[in-house]
């Protein structure tokens, strides 16, 4: 049988067919370089297209530089464009070869065709080779005086490029003065805009060292210059209009009549089709009228229609950007938008990020007149197939209730949600019912009647379970089964991984015990015993506090745990008014989209040298403390490096707190006297255990020596962390001096490096910091130690997780690691 014929695959035109392809191109280009035969330009085009396609996919074709330059001697503008693109790409990396292009570029700068003159000048300025600066000055001077506007426009930006290559050459040639004259006298609007853009950047950079540049920058904000731009604003492109409007926004008018003049000149910009121009105009209006309360309110009324029009037109991304600015205005003046609430109803085809923003706005504009319609609409979203939107809708309904609008109807709606038998709806509703009861305790009877029918086994989310436990403890007198539900939860203590739930459970059981002691004493004893043996420091401390409080005086314990309750009038806002004002000052910028001032995501001093984002799970990864490279996403798995303590605690190790308590066994009902001795409390709660025998002395592990020059790349670290099992988990307290020292995390990293423990990744900001360290034993081909250290300066706690290739030495390394932290002043 004959072998099957091999399938022939056609070569991609963007990939070379062999190693000799580039060499073949070189030969063909050289043959065409001096040819003047008909059709030569067409042949050159095909070859140039191949060269550019190879260059685009990353193939090195720099060896064709000479041939490409020789073939550029043509009047075909398409060929020249491709040649300029090629030259600009390889000139910076090959400065010697770039010198070959100077002659033909300077020659093209004197061409009769203005398009070729402009393209050549742009390419000449894009070479970015400092040694060739002297060749730029002449063509730039000629370009600024060219009779064609396109060439002048290119030359204006070329001056800025020259400034970034060699600022001294730009200033010595007096190009800023030439740009200023061109800006104030040129008839072409785009040339004026380019001159303004270049001058703003040059004078801003020069202002710190030159008084003249500082004066010139201030002169841009003078009345004649501002009115000159305003009178010509209709001639500018959309980009240029935004540039001018940004400049006008910095201008301080002398009186109110001047404010009205500027607003009248810009009135028609509010109807512009481009969203950026509209937002820039709105920013000018808002900032000009900040000191004029009545006019400022009229501005809000005036800008509503343009913004709502932009939201409903254009792409979803544009709608989100405009909606974010509208959201900012709604939060500042909700009453002015209360009649337009229907514009914020969610559409079925909108993405979730737009819907979430609209839900926040519906919550903000709710008042007595529109609450019923808004809540009815929000209740429809609870059945949305998008779980996140359903959750946000429930949260929005509860937030409106907390604003004291139509509370009766809203509480009834929330209680109906509990009957929907959807886990996420029940979870979100329980959290809101808890908040409502804190503010409206008079509704406890209706709420508890419904909440009492919910099985704790059906509530799995930590926040929801914590809310349910809080209600069981707070209203234990109204819920007949409360002691028994709490007892079943205590029995499953070890299965509960959330520290938040365990903390609430301790408090709820104690509250229930103080109100119904005979039914709850067994559960309280078991809860205190489990809490004292808990590995989480906060849980252990709270259990110990309650135990000692009961030992001291039960009446005092009741006053501490069950004080007279006052309804919560105002819940804390997540964002301060100062932050909101700062965002408003940065209207029409990314600050509005991120809902945080620009310094929070651009200022390195504010962010610190380590960038960390809990939402994105990104860390700044570096092989040393001094060289921190860009953030890299770490893939999540069962041993996720980025999970915080509250997110994952399944690797909890046995506690070293020395507790010898175990779950008590107690059968009987004893009424609680007003005061009891310490021994009586132990007996009552089933904690009267004999003292534990003194532990046998265990010899300390031998000290180990570490390799000071050990190295480990981030990829290997990540792989090892996922493969190795947890060797040791410890939680320790840090002293205030150590917490203060963490204001400069690099100091800790340098200190640990001095002890041969290297940091490979770190992140966070006050009060949460996370560090990943590695170390290696000094022996040749020894294994590595990997460490995750999570520090919370507010609670003064540090959690240390250690993984090792050789687990038998983990204890010795842990002692060495903690010793290094102690020397830094942490422990």
PDB file of C-alpha atoms in Angstrom, residues 199-479:
ATOM      1  CA  UNK A 199       4.159  74.462  25.877  1.00  0.00           C
ATOM      2  CA  UNK A 200       2.129  73.252  28.854  1.00  0.00           C
ATOM      3  CA  UNK A 201       4.342  70.189  29.213  1.00  0.00           C
ATOM      4  CA  UNK A 202       7.633  72.025  28.635  1.00  0.00           C
ATOM      5  CA  UNK A 203       6.863  74.905  31.003  1.00  0.00           C
ATOM      6  CA  UNK A 204       5.522  72.554  33.683  1.00  0.00           C
ATOM      7  CA  UNK A 205       8.755  70.556  33.632  1.00  0.00           C
ATOM      8  CA  UNK A 206      10.941  73.676  33.493  1.00  0.00           C
ATOM      9  CA  UNK A 207       9.034  75.645  36.164  1.00  0.00           C
ATOM     10  CA  UNK A 208      10.905  73.991  39.038  1.00  0.00           C
ATOM     11  CA  UNK A 209      14.272  75.252  37.780  1.00  0.00           C
ATOM     12  CA  UNK A 210      13.428  78.349  35.727  1.00  0.00           C
ATOM     13  CA  UNK A 211      11.592  81.450  36.938  1.00  0.00           C
ATOM     14  CA  UNK A 212      10.942  82.491  33.347  1.00  0.00           C
ATOM     15  CA  UNK A 213       9.194  79.186  32.613  1.00  0.00           C
ATOM     16  CA  UNK A 214       7.137  79.605  35.781  1.00  0.00           C
ATOM     17  CA  UNK A 215       6.023  83.081  34.668  1.00  0.00           C
ATOM     18  CA  UNK A 216       5.169  81.829  31.199  1.00  0.00           C
ATOM     19  CA  UNK A 217       3.091  79.007  32.639  1.00  0.00           C
ATOM     20  CA  UNK A 218       1.150  81.501  34.754  1.00  0.00           C
ATOM     21  CA  UNK A 219       0.715  83.754  31.708  1.00  0.00           C
ATOM     22  CA  UNK A 220      -1.244  80.958  30.023  1.00  0.00           C
ATOM     23  CA  UNK A 221      -3.942  81.562  32.644  1.00  0.00           C
ATOM     24  CA  UNK A 222      -4.238  85.277  31.932  1.00  0.00           C
ATOM     25  CA  UNK A 223      -7.557  86.709  30.780  1.00  0.00           C
ATOM     26  CA  UNK A 224      -6.478  87.640  27.192  1.00  0.00           C
ATOM     27  CA  UNK A 225      -5.101  84.141  26.528  1.00  0.00           C
ATOM     28  CA  UNK A 226      -8.141  82.377  28.014  1.00  0.00           C
ATOM     29  CA  UNK A 227     -10.595  84.485  25.998  1.00  0.00           C
ATOM     30  CA  UNK A 228      -8.477  83.972  22.872  1.00  0.00           C
ATOM     31  CA  UNK A 229      -8.929  80.196  23.227  1.00  0.00           C
ATOM     32  CA  UNK A 230     -12.607  80.448  24.149  1.00  0.00           C
ATOM     33  CA  UNK A 231     -13.403  82.546  21.084  1.00  0.00           C
ATOM     34  CA  UNK A 232     -11.765  79.936  18.843  1.00  0.00           C
ATOM     35  CA  UNK A 233     -12.991  76.816  20.649  1.00  0.00           C
ATOM     36  CA  UNK A 234     -15.486  75.889  17.927  1.00  0.00           C
ATOM     37  CA  UNK A 235     -12.623  75.575  15.429  1.00  0.00           C
ATOM     38  CA  UNK A 236     -10.722  73.043  17.533  1.00  0.00           C
ATOM     39  CA  UNK A 237     -10.964  69.284  17.295  1.00  0.00           C
ATOM     40  CA  UNK A 238     -12.572  67.345  20.133  1.00  0.00           C
ATOM     41  CA  UNK A 239      -9.181  66.543  21.685  1.00  0.00           C
ATOM     42  CA  UNK A 240      -8.124  70.180  21.442  1.00  0.00           C
ATOM     43  CA  UNK A 241     -11.396  71.371  22.974  1.00  0.00           C
ATOM     44  CA  UNK A 242     -10.787  69.153  25.997  1.00  0.00           C
ATOM     45  CA  UNK A 243      -7.292  70.619  26.270  1.00  0.00           C
ATOM     46  CA  UNK A 244      -8.641  74.176  26.206  1.00  0.00           C
ATOM     47  CA  UNK A 245     -11.447  73.398  28.645  1.00  0.00           C
ATOM     48  CA  UNK A 246      -8.946  71.879  31.072  1.00  0.00           C
ATOM     49  CA  UNK A 247      -6.962  75.135  30.888  1.00  0.00           C
ATOM     50  CA  UNK A 248     -10.111  77.234  31.392  1.00  0.00           C
ATOM     51  CA  UNK A 249     -10.968  75.169  34.467  1.00  0.00           C
ATOM     52  CA  UNK A 250      -7.766  76.397  36.135  1.00  0.00           C
ATOM     53  CA  UNK A 251      -8.547  80.049  35.412  1.00  0.00           C
ATOM     54  CA  UNK A 252      -9.846  82.208  38.289  1.00  0.00           C
ATOM     55  CA  UNK A 253     -12.305  84.884  37.045  1.00  0.00           C
ATOM     56  CA  UNK A 254     -12.160  88.328  38.639  1.00  0.00           C
ATOM     57  CA  UNK A 255     -15.912  88.718  39.250  1.00  0.00           C
ATOM     58  CA  UNK A 256     -19.293  87.065  38.713  1.00  0.00           C
ATOM     59  CA  UNK A 257     -19.931  88.828  35.403  1.00  0.00           C
ATOM     60  CA  UNK A 258     -16.810  87.192  33.987  1.00  0.00           C
ATOM     61  CA  UNK A 259     -18.060  83.813  35.212  1.00  0.00           C
ATOM     62  CA  UNK A 260     -21.333  84.295  33.341  1.00  0.00           C
ATOM     63  CA  UNK A 261     -19.443  85.419  30.204  1.00  0.00           C
ATOM     64  CA  UNK A 262     -17.391  82.229  30.201  1.00  0.00           C
ATOM     65  CA  UNK A 263     -20.446  80.066  30.802  1.00  0.00           C
ATOM     66  CA  UNK A 264     -22.324  81.772  27.964  1.00  0.00           C
ATOM     67  CA  UNK A 265     -19.409  81.154  25.617  1.00  0.00           C
ATOM     68  CA  UNK A 266     -19.374  77.462  26.565  1.00  0.00           C
ATOM     69  CA  UNK A 267     -23.137  76.905  26.707  1.00  0.00           C
ATOM     70  CA  UNK A 268     -23.331  75.177  23.333  1.00  0.00           C
ATOM     71  CA  UNK A 269     -20.535  72.742  24.301  1.00  0.00           C
ATOM     72  CA  UNK A 270     -23.047  70.972  26.549  1.00  0.00           C
ATOM     73  CA  UNK A 271     -24.829  69.773  23.408  1.00  0.00           C
ATOM     74  CA  UNK A 272     -21.664  68.400  21.841  1.00  0.00           C
ATOM     75  CA  UNK A 273     -21.810  64.833  20.559  1.00  0.00           C
ATOM     76  CA  UNK A 274     -18.535  63.886  22.234  1.00  0.00           C
ATOM     77  CA  UNK A 275     -18.863  62.841  25.876  1.00  0.00           C
ATOM     78  CA  UNK A 276     -15.369  64.045  26.813  1.00  0.00           C
ATOM     79  CA  UNK A 277     -16.168  67.591  25.662  1.00  0.00           C
ATOM     80  CA  UNK A 278     -19.452  67.586  27.607  1.00  0.00           C
ATOM     81  CA  UNK A 279     -17.804  66.346  30.810  1.00  0.00           C
ATOM     82  CA  UNK A 280     -14.963  68.856  30.472  1.00  0.00           C
ATOM     83  CA  UNK A 281     -17.499  71.661  30.038  1.00  0.00           C
ATOM     84  CA  UNK A 282     -19.474  70.489  33.056  1.00  0.00           C
ATOM     85  CA  UNK A 283     -16.302  70.508  35.139  1.00  0.00           C
ATOM     86  CA  UNK A 284     -15.703  74.138  34.183  1.00  0.00           C
ATOM     87  CA  UNK A 285     -19.286  75.091  35.086  1.00  0.00           C
ATOM     88  CA  UNK A 286     -19.176  73.320  38.433  1.00  0.00           C
ATOM     89  CA  UNK A 287     -15.832  74.737  39.525  1.00  0.00           C
ATOM     90  CA  UNK A 288     -16.619  78.289  38.416  1.00  0.00           C
ATOM     91  CA  UNK A 289     -19.807  78.374  40.508  1.00  0.00           C
ATOM     92  CA  UNK A 290     -18.625  76.637  43.681  1.00  0.00           C
ATOM     93  CA  UNK A 291     -18.795  79.896  45.629  1.00  0.00           C
ATOM     94  CA  UNK A 292     -22.222  80.812  44.217  1.00  0.00           C
ATOM     95  CA  UNK A 293     -24.705  78.461  45.877  1.00  0.00           C
ATOM     96  CA  UNK A 294     -27.831  79.426  43.922  1.00  0.00           C
ATOM     97  CA  UNK A 295     -26.050  79.426  40.571  1.00  0.00           C
ATOM     98  CA  UNK A 296     -24.323  76.159  41.430  1.00  0.00           C
ATOM     99  CA  UNK A 297     -27.729  74.533  41.970  1.00  0.00           C
ATOM    100  CA  UNK A 298     -28.942  75.919  38.650  1.00  0.00           C
ATOM    101  CA  UNK A 299     -25.877  74.390  37.002  1.00  0.00           C
ATOM    102  CA  UNK A 300     -26.924  70.988  38.350  1.00  0.00           C
ATOM    103  CA  UNK A 301     -30.342  71.453  36.790  1.00  0.00           C
ATOM    104  CA  UNK A 302     -28.780  72.542  33.497  1.00  0.00           C
ATOM    105  CA  UNK A 303     -26.351  69.646  33.175  1.00  0.00           C
ATOM    106  CA  UNK A 304     -28.855  66.882  34.009  1.00  0.00           C
ATOM    107  CA  UNK A 305     -30.278  66.606  30.501  1.00  0.00           C
ATOM    108  CA  UNK A 306     -26.905  66.369  28.660  1.00  0.00           C
ATOM    109  CA  UNK A 307     -25.631  63.738  31.087  1.00  0.00           C
ATOM    110  CA  UNK A 308     -28.765  61.617  30.936  1.00  0.00           C
ATOM    111  CA  UNK A 309     -28.667  61.825  27.129  1.00  0.00           C
ATOM    112  CA  UNK A 310     -25.062  60.602  27.065  1.00  0.00           C
ATOM    113  CA  UNK A 311     -25.889  57.714  29.403  1.00  0.00           C
ATOM    114  CA  UNK A 312     -28.571  56.407  27.061  1.00  0.00           C
ATOM    115  CA  UNK A 313     -26.472  56.744  23.896  1.00  0.00           C
ATOM    116  CA  UNK A 314     -23.188  55.221  22.853  1.00  0.00           C
ATOM    117  CA  UNK A 315     -21.397  52.095  24.031  1.00  0.00           C
ATOM    118  CA  UNK A 316     -21.756  50.485  27.439  1.00  0.00           C
ATOM    119  CA  UNK A 317     -18.240  51.581  28.376  1.00  0.00           C
ATOM    120  CA  UNK A 318     -19.037  55.201  27.553  1.00  0.00           C
ATOM    121  CA  UNK A 319     -22.305  54.923  29.480  1.00  0.00           C
ATOM    122  CA  UNK A 320     -20.425  53.641  32.510  1.00  0.00           C
ATOM    123  CA  UNK A 321     -17.913  56.503  32.380  1.00  0.00           C
ATOM    124  CA  UNK A 322     -20.675  59.117  32.152  1.00  0.00           C
ATOM    125  CA  UNK A 323     -22.796  57.298  34.717  1.00  0.00           C
ATOM    126  CA  UNK A 324     -19.867  57.353  37.165  1.00  0.00           C
ATOM    127  CA  UNK A 325     -19.748  61.145  36.935  1.00  0.00           C
ATOM    128  CA  UNK A 326     -23.509  61.334  37.266  1.00  0.00           C
ATOM    129  CA  UNK A 327     -23.222  59.067  40.319  1.00  0.00           C
ATOM    130  CA  UNK A 328     -20.804  61.543  41.903  1.00  0.00           C
ATOM    131  CA  UNK A 329     -23.230  64.417  41.334  1.00  0.00           C
ATOM    132  CA  UNK A 330     -26.180  62.385  42.636  1.00  0.00           C
ATOM    133  CA  UNK A 331     -24.301  61.631  45.850  1.00  0.00           C
ATOM    134  CA  UNK A 332     -23.573  65.335  46.336  1.00  0.00           C
ATOM    135  CA  UNK A 333     -27.105  66.591  45.577  1.00  0.00           C
ATOM    136  CA  UNK A 334     -29.564  63.653  45.564  1.00  0.00           C
ATOM    137  CA  UNK A 335     -32.630  65.854  45.950  1.00  0.00           C
ATOM    138  CA  UNK A 336     -32.004  67.501  42.579  1.00  0.00           C
ATOM    139  CA  UNK A 337     -32.173  64.113  40.833  1.00  0.00           C
ATOM    140  CA  UNK A 338     -35.053  62.592  42.819  1.00  0.00           C
ATOM    141  CA  UNK A 339     -37.576  63.280  40.069  1.00  0.00           C
ATOM    142  CA  UNK A 340     -35.397  61.556  37.462  1.00  0.00           C
ATOM    143  CA  UNK A 341     -35.140  58.219  39.276  1.00  0.00           C
ATOM    144  CA  UNK A 342     -36.636  56.260  36.355  1.00  0.00           C
ATOM    145  CA  UNK A 343     -33.535  57.027  34.294  1.00  0.00           C
ATOM    146  CA  UNK A 344     -31.624  54.840  36.747  1.00  0.00           C
ATOM    147  CA  UNK A 345     -33.755  51.737  36.271  1.00  0.00           C
ATOM    148  CA  UNK A 346     -31.694  48.802  35.029  1.00  0.00           C
ATOM    149  CA  UNK A 347     -32.101  47.525  31.475  1.00  0.00           C
ATOM    150  CA  UNK A 348     -31.975  43.807  30.802  1.00  0.00           C
ATOM    151  CA  UNK A 349     -29.055  44.084  28.368  1.00  0.00           C
ATOM    152  CA  UNK A 350     -26.808  46.242  30.531  1.00  0.00           C
ATOM    153  CA  UNK A 351     -23.612  44.748  31.997  1.00  0.00           C
ATOM    154  CA  UNK A 352     -23.463  44.138  35.730  1.00  0.00           C
ATOM    155  CA  UNK A 353     -21.036  47.000  36.420  1.00  0.00           C
ATOM    156  CA  UNK A 354     -23.544  49.493  35.003  1.00  0.00           C
ATOM    157  CA  UNK A 355     -26.427  47.918  36.938  1.00  0.00           C
ATOM    158  CA  UNK A 356     -24.534  48.107  40.239  1.00  0.00           C
ATOM    159  CA  UNK A 357     -23.861  51.790  39.726  1.00  0.00           C
ATOM    160  CA  UNK A 358     -27.522  52.433  38.951  1.00  0.00           C
ATOM    161  CA  UNK A 359     -28.595  50.570  42.074  1.00  0.00           C
ATOM    162  CA  UNK A 360     -26.412  52.855  44.186  1.00  0.00           C
ATOM    163  CA  UNK A 361     -27.972  55.882  42.521  1.00  0.00           C
ATOM    164  CA  UNK A 362     -31.505  54.596  43.076  1.00  0.00           C
ATOM    165  CA  UNK A 363     -30.656  54.230  46.745  1.00  0.00           C
ATOM    166  CA  UNK A 364     -29.312  57.785  46.903  1.00  0.00           C
ATOM    167  CA  UNK A 365     -32.275  59.510  45.220  1.00  0.00           C
ATOM    168  CA  UNK A 366     -34.950  57.708  47.264  1.00  0.00           C
ATOM    169  CA  UNK A 367     -37.219  60.001  49.306  1.00  0.00           C
ATOM    170  CA  UNK A 368     -40.765  60.025  50.662  1.00  0.00           C
ATOM    171  CA  UNK A 369     -42.339  60.645  47.262  1.00  0.00           C
ATOM    172  CA  UNK A 370     -40.620  57.947  45.206  1.00  0.00           C
ATOM    173  CA  UNK A 371     -39.650  55.242  47.712  1.00  0.00           C
ATOM    174  CA  UNK A 372     -42.578  52.942  46.868  1.00  0.00           C
ATOM    175  CA  UNK A 373     -41.788  52.934  43.112  1.00  0.00           C
ATOM    176  CA  UNK A 374     -38.048  52.481  43.675  1.00  0.00           C
ATOM    177  CA  UNK A 375     -38.441  49.646  46.181  1.00  0.00           C
ATOM    178  CA  UNK A 376     -40.940  47.912  43.901  1.00  0.00           C
ATOM    179  CA  UNK A 377     -38.435  48.071  41.059  1.00  0.00           C
ATOM    180  CA  UNK A 378     -35.610  46.839  43.278  1.00  0.00           C
ATOM    181  CA  UNK A 379     -37.681  43.883  44.425  1.00  0.00           C
ATOM    182  CA  UNK A 380     -37.988  42.800  40.798  1.00  0.00           C
ATOM    183  CA  UNK A 381     -34.203  42.623  40.550  1.00  0.00           C
ATOM    184  CA  UNK A 382     -34.000  40.206  43.500  1.00  0.00           C
ATOM    185  CA  UNK A 383     -35.088  37.419  41.145  1.00  0.00           C
ATOM    186  CA  UNK A 384     -32.344  38.337  38.651  1.00  0.00           C
ATOM    187  CA  UNK A 385     -30.295  35.423  37.365  1.00  0.00           C
ATOM    188  CA  UNK A 386     -27.159  37.444  38.131  1.00  0.00           C
ATOM    189  CA  UNK A 387     -26.532  36.638  41.794  1.00  0.00           C
ATOM    190  CA  UNK A 388     -24.400  39.728  42.380  1.00  0.00           C
ATOM    191  CA  UNK A 389     -27.188  42.008  41.120  1.00  0.00           C
ATOM    192  CA  UNK A 390     -29.743  40.202  43.272  1.00  0.00           C
ATOM    193  CA  UNK A 391     -27.534  40.731  46.323  1.00  0.00           C
ATOM    194  CA  UNK A 392     -27.001  44.397  45.507  1.00  0.00           C
ATOM    195  CA  UNK A 393     -30.748  44.863  45.077  1.00  0.00           C
ATOM    196  CA  UNK A 394     -31.479  43.457  48.529  1.00  0.00           C
ATOM    197  CA  UNK A 395     -28.745  45.631  49.983  1.00  0.00           C
ATOM    198  CA  UNK A 396     -30.250  48.678  48.265  1.00  0.00           C
ATOM    199  CA  UNK A 397     -33.705  47.923  49.695  1.00  0.00           C
ATOM    200  CA  UNK A 398     -32.262  47.678  53.190  1.00  0.00           C
ATOM    201  CA  UNK A 399     -30.262  50.851  52.778  1.00  0.00           C
ATOM    202  CA  UNK A 400     -33.402  52.765  51.818  1.00  0.00           C
ATOM    203  CA  UNK A 401     -35.099  51.425  54.945  1.00  0.00           C
ATOM    204  CA  UNK A 402     -32.166  52.635  57.053  1.00  0.00           C
ATOM    205  CA  UNK A 403     -32.811  56.100  55.602  1.00  0.00           C
ATOM    206  CA  UNK A 404     -36.239  55.990  57.350  1.00  0.00           C
ATOM    207  CA  UNK A 405     -38.323  55.933  54.174  1.00  0.00           C
ATOM    208  CA  UNK A 406     -41.428  53.711  54.184  1.00  0.00           C
ATOM    209  CA  UNK A 407     -39.958  51.349  56.790  1.00  0.00           C
ATOM    210  CA  UNK A 408     -43.181  49.369  57.337  1.00  0.00           C
ATOM    211  CA  UNK A 409     -43.537  48.252  53.730  1.00  0.00           C
ATOM    212  CA  UNK A 410     -39.804  47.589  53.312  1.00  0.00           C
ATOM    213  CA  UNK A 411     -39.600  45.349  56.381  1.00  0.00           C
ATOM    214  CA  UNK A 412     -42.507  43.325  54.997  1.00  0.00           C
ATOM    215  CA  UNK A 413     -40.679  43.013  51.648  1.00  0.00           C
ATOM    216  CA  UNK A 414     -37.481  41.853  53.349  1.00  0.00           C
ATOM    217  CA  UNK A 415     -39.313  39.235  55.363  1.00  0.00           C
ATOM    218  CA  UNK A 416     -40.852  37.962  52.130  1.00  0.00           C
ATOM    219  CA  UNK A 417     -37.325  37.533  50.750  1.00  0.00           C
ATOM    220  CA  UNK A 418     -36.613  35.062  53.568  1.00  0.00           C
ATOM    221  CA  UNK A 419     -39.393  32.874  52.235  1.00  0.00           C
ATOM    222  CA  UNK A 420     -37.891  32.651  48.725  1.00  0.00           C
ATOM    223  CA  UNK A 421     -35.696  29.711  49.832  1.00  0.00           C
ATOM    224  CA  UNK A 422     -32.691  30.886  47.858  1.00  0.00           C
ATOM    225  CA  UNK A 423     -29.451  30.644  49.825  1.00  0.00           C
ATOM    226  CA  UNK A 424     -27.906  33.905  48.651  1.00  0.00           C
ATOM    227  CA  UNK A 425     -31.193  35.818  49.102  1.00  0.00           C
ATOM    228  CA  UNK A 426     -31.603  34.468  52.627  1.00  0.00           C
ATOM    229  CA  UNK A 427     -27.974  35.253  53.472  1.00  0.00           C
ATOM    230  CA  UNK A 428     -28.090  38.845  52.256  1.00  0.00           C
ATOM    231  CA  UNK A 429     -31.484  39.455  53.881  1.00  0.00           C
ATOM    232  CA  UNK A 430     -30.349  38.177  57.281  1.00  0.00           C
ATOM    233  CA  UNK A 431     -27.491  40.674  57.321  1.00  0.00           C
ATOM    234  CA  UNK A 432     -29.902  43.497  56.521  1.00  0.00           C
ATOM    235  CA  UNK A 433     -32.493  42.360  59.084  1.00  0.00           C
ATOM    236  CA  UNK A 434     -29.787  42.514  61.726  1.00  0.00           C
ATOM    237  CA  UNK A 435     -28.992  46.126  60.810  1.00  0.00           C
ATOM    238  CA  UNK A 436     -32.689  47.030  60.732  1.00  0.00           C
ATOM    239  CA  UNK A 437     -33.214  45.590  64.213  1.00  0.00           C
ATOM    240  CA  UNK A 438     -30.298  47.625  65.501  1.00  0.00           C
ATOM    241  CA  UNK A 439     -31.995  50.778  64.226  1.00  0.00           C
ATOM    242  CA  UNK A 440     -35.660  49.808  64.652  1.00  0.00           C
ATOM    243  CA  UNK A 441     -35.873  47.467  67.668  1.00  0.00           C
ATOM    244  CA  UNK A 442     -39.655  47.922  67.695  1.00  0.00           C
ATOM    245  CA  UNK A 443     -39.832  45.589  64.672  1.00  0.00           C
ATOM    246  CA  UNK A 444     -38.192  42.727  66.553  1.00  0.00           C
ATOM    247  CA  UNK A 445     -41.427  40.788  67.125  1.00  0.00           C
ATOM    248  CA  UNK A 446     -42.331  40.559  63.407  1.00  0.00           C
ATOM    249  CA  UNK A 447     -38.758  39.862  62.294  1.00  0.00           C
ATOM    250  CA  UNK A 448     -37.961  37.247  64.920  1.00  0.00           C
ATOM    251  CA  UNK A 449     -41.166  35.362  64.123  1.00  0.00           C
ATOM    252  CA  UNK A 450     -39.869  34.800  60.579  1.00  0.00           C
ATOM    253  CA  UNK A 451     -36.174  34.418  61.404  1.00  0.00           C
ATOM    254  CA  UNK A 452     -36.980  31.746  63.989  1.00  0.00           C
ATOM    255  CA  UNK A 453     -38.204  29.457  61.213  1.00  0.00           C
ATOM    256  CA  UNK A 454     -34.849  29.513  59.407  1.00  0.00           C
ATOM    257  CA  UNK A 455     -32.605  26.528  60.039  1.00  0.00           C
ATOM    258  CA  UNK A 456     -29.027  27.414  60.856  1.00  0.00           C
ATOM    259  CA  UNK A 457     -27.943  24.442  58.736  1.00  0.00           C
ATOM    260  CA  UNK A 458     -29.262  26.226  55.632  1.00  0.00           C
ATOM    261  CA  UNK A 459     -27.168  29.324  56.266  1.00  0.00           C
ATOM    262  CA  UNK A 460     -23.565  28.815  55.195  1.00  0.00           C
ATOM    263  CA  UNK A 461     -22.177  32.261  54.467  1.00  0.00           C
ATOM    264  CA  UNK A 462     -20.150  33.602  57.413  1.00  0.00           C
ATOM    265  CA  UNK A 463     -21.698  37.081  57.542  1.00  0.00           C
ATOM    266  CA  UNK A 464     -25.230  35.696  57.325  1.00  0.00           C
ATOM    267  CA  UNK A 465     -24.559  33.020  59.938  1.00  0.00           C
ATOM    268  CA  UNK A 466     -23.001  35.653  62.222  1.00  0.00           C
ATOM    269  CA  UNK A 467     -26.132  37.826  61.804  1.00  0.00           C
ATOM    270  CA  UNK A 468     -28.415  34.887  62.629  1.00  0.00           C
ATOM    271  CA  UNK A 469     -26.346  34.042  65.729  1.00  0.00           C
ATOM    272  CA  UNK A 470     -26.462  37.685  66.839  1.00  0.00           C
ATOM    273  CA  UNK A 471     -30.265  37.637  66.664  1.00  0.00           C
ATOM    274  CA  UNK A 472     -30.385  34.323  68.566  1.00  0.00           C
ATOM    275  CA  UNK A 473     -28.386  35.881  71.372  1.00  0.00           C
ATOM    276  CA  UNK A 474     -29.987  39.321  71.348  1.00  0.00           C
ATOM    277  CA  UNK A 475     -33.570  38.034  71.241  1.00  0.00           C
ATOM    278  CA  UNK A 476     -33.174  34.728  73.066  1.00  0.00           C
ATOM    279  CA  UNK A 477     -36.165  35.527  75.298  1.00  0.00           C
ATOM    280  CA  UNK A 478     -38.424  35.827  72.223  1.00  0.00           C
ATOM    281  CA  UNK A 479     -37.118  32.688  70.491  1.00  0.00           C
TER     282      UNK A 479
END
